[in-house]
Amino acid sequence: MALNTAVILAAGAGTRMKSKIPKVLHKVCGLSMIESVIKEVKSSHIENIIVVIGNGAEAVEEELSDMNVSFVLQKEQLGTGHAVLQAKDSIPDSGDVIVLCGDMPLITQETIKAFMRYHKENNHDISILTAELENPFGYGRIVKDDNGLVNKIVEQKDASEDELLIKEVNSGVYCFKAGILKKHLADIDNRNAQNEYYLTDLIEIGVRNKYDIGAFSLSDPKEIMGVNSRKQLAEAESLMRQRIVEKLMESGVSFIDTSNCYIDKEVEVGMDTVIYPGVILKGKTIIGENCIIGQNSRIENGTIEDNVKIQSSVIIDSIVRKGTNIGPFAYLRPGSSIGQNVKIGDFVEVKNASIGDGSKASHLAYIGDAEVGKNVNIGCGVIFVNYDGKNKNKITVEDDAFIGSNVNLIAPVTVRKRGFVAAGTTVTLEVPDGALCIGREKQKHIKNWVDRKKIKE
Ligand code: UD1
Ligand code: CA
């Protein structure tokens, strides 16, 4: 029977986080915890995903709006059993249902698939994903009888002294035959230390009804880590970071210091690229092969092609094509498209501008709202004056033009092909093809001025 529905619990308050943001929206390596869980579930070929929301429902729904999941509202957070009960009418009568928590960002599709396989191959009515923890504090404990069969799950706050010694814990992930889950959800009561409707009570109910219950113990307990506090959030972040770096190394990426770079979960990096310390790669960044991502660079949603060198620079929502050098201390703001074999040097800021192949802006320039052609030289101190106080206007510099140092190009204006603008010029009119544009006071000399000035003093 195909396992076809997932119910993900994400309504809880997350009181222990001490936050105004709903717990499941806190991020681990760039992805909210709930998004991480959903992505792993989706990759396990489960199409029907129901998310139970409550606390901060609007914000959670908004965050997941393009993920093609359905939502069920749990108005009051009366416990995990009550949460699943709210989804009852949305769960089909046949097939299997996997229940997961939205606060376990380290769970992987491999584990979800293996767990589903275990549930199906053993034809269990209920399966529990468990793990042995050195320090099981806070988790529900798996209580087994002398034959090793699961008897019940007991919560930390309800456990006897003997039960607290048990190291096998409940991950909060379960598989149920849909019919059985739906039949017994309403049997759960709230007679326990927290007066909550515990989903975990279904195990005892299942035992009473002689259902076949299995526990699938994970070899890597890190995956089931639930995040309830800032400390656990930081732990999850660190574990995820390690996992990301290891995966990249397996695919041929080098790191100078694996403990000192911060790469989001969805970032891609090509073979033979070397990542230096202090690098932050965020969002949907894609980096090609054989690049050097130098010290303290931050790239957010950047596309960097092969053989690019970047040093101590910030790149946001921009593209850098093959063989280009960026930095040190360059700032590519959103909408920048830098061609092949370009040089963007120190203290150059580019915003919403395209720069053609082979062009150079080696130092101290601002290039905003512009289209710069191929093999253009932009001298030191050039300013693309794009803003007149009201509107942003466009500047075009065509192929092979030369913009001398300390030039102001006042938008809107165009420098045609091979136009040559002399240093210190303020350009307000179109520069014709191949023309010299020089617009500065003619130099004059006042003889003996220095000596005369001295006498006056
Ligand atoms: C739960 C389990 C515990 C397990 C642990 C694993 C129960 C009773 N206990 O405990 O056995 O070891 O997870 O991490 O299930 N939620 C709702 N609605 C609610 C309450 C919770 O949607 O009314 C959601 C939360 O948003 C969260 C998840 O359910 O994503 C788990 O809730 P949480 O309060 O963190 O449960 P734990 O105490 O950690
Ligand atoms: Ca939890």
JSON list of C-alpha atoms and ligand atoms in Angstrom, two decimals, residues 16 23 101 103 226-228, ligand 2:
[
{"chain": "A", "resi": 16, "resn": "ARG", "atom": "CA", "xyz": [11.00, 28.18, 25.12]},
{"chain": "A", "resi": 23, "resn": "LYS", "atom": "CA", "xyz": [9.04, 28.64, 16.28]},
{"chain": "A", "resi": 101, "resn": "CYS", "atom": "CA", "xyz": [7.09, 17.75, 13.68]},
{"chain": "A", "resi": 103, "resn": "ASP", "atom": "CA", "xyz": [10.74, 21.65, 14.60]},
{"chain": "A", "resi": 226, "resn": "GLY", "atom": "CA", "xyz": [13.89, 18.77, 18.03]},
{"chain": "A", "resi": 227, "resn": "VAL", "atom": "CA", "xyz": [14.54, 22.48, 18.39]},
{"chain": "A", "resi": 228, "resn": "ASN", "atom": "CA", "xyz": [12.83, 24.01, 21.40]},
{"chain": "B", "resi": 2, "resn": "CA", "atom": "CA", "xyz": [9.78, 19.55, 20.22]}
]
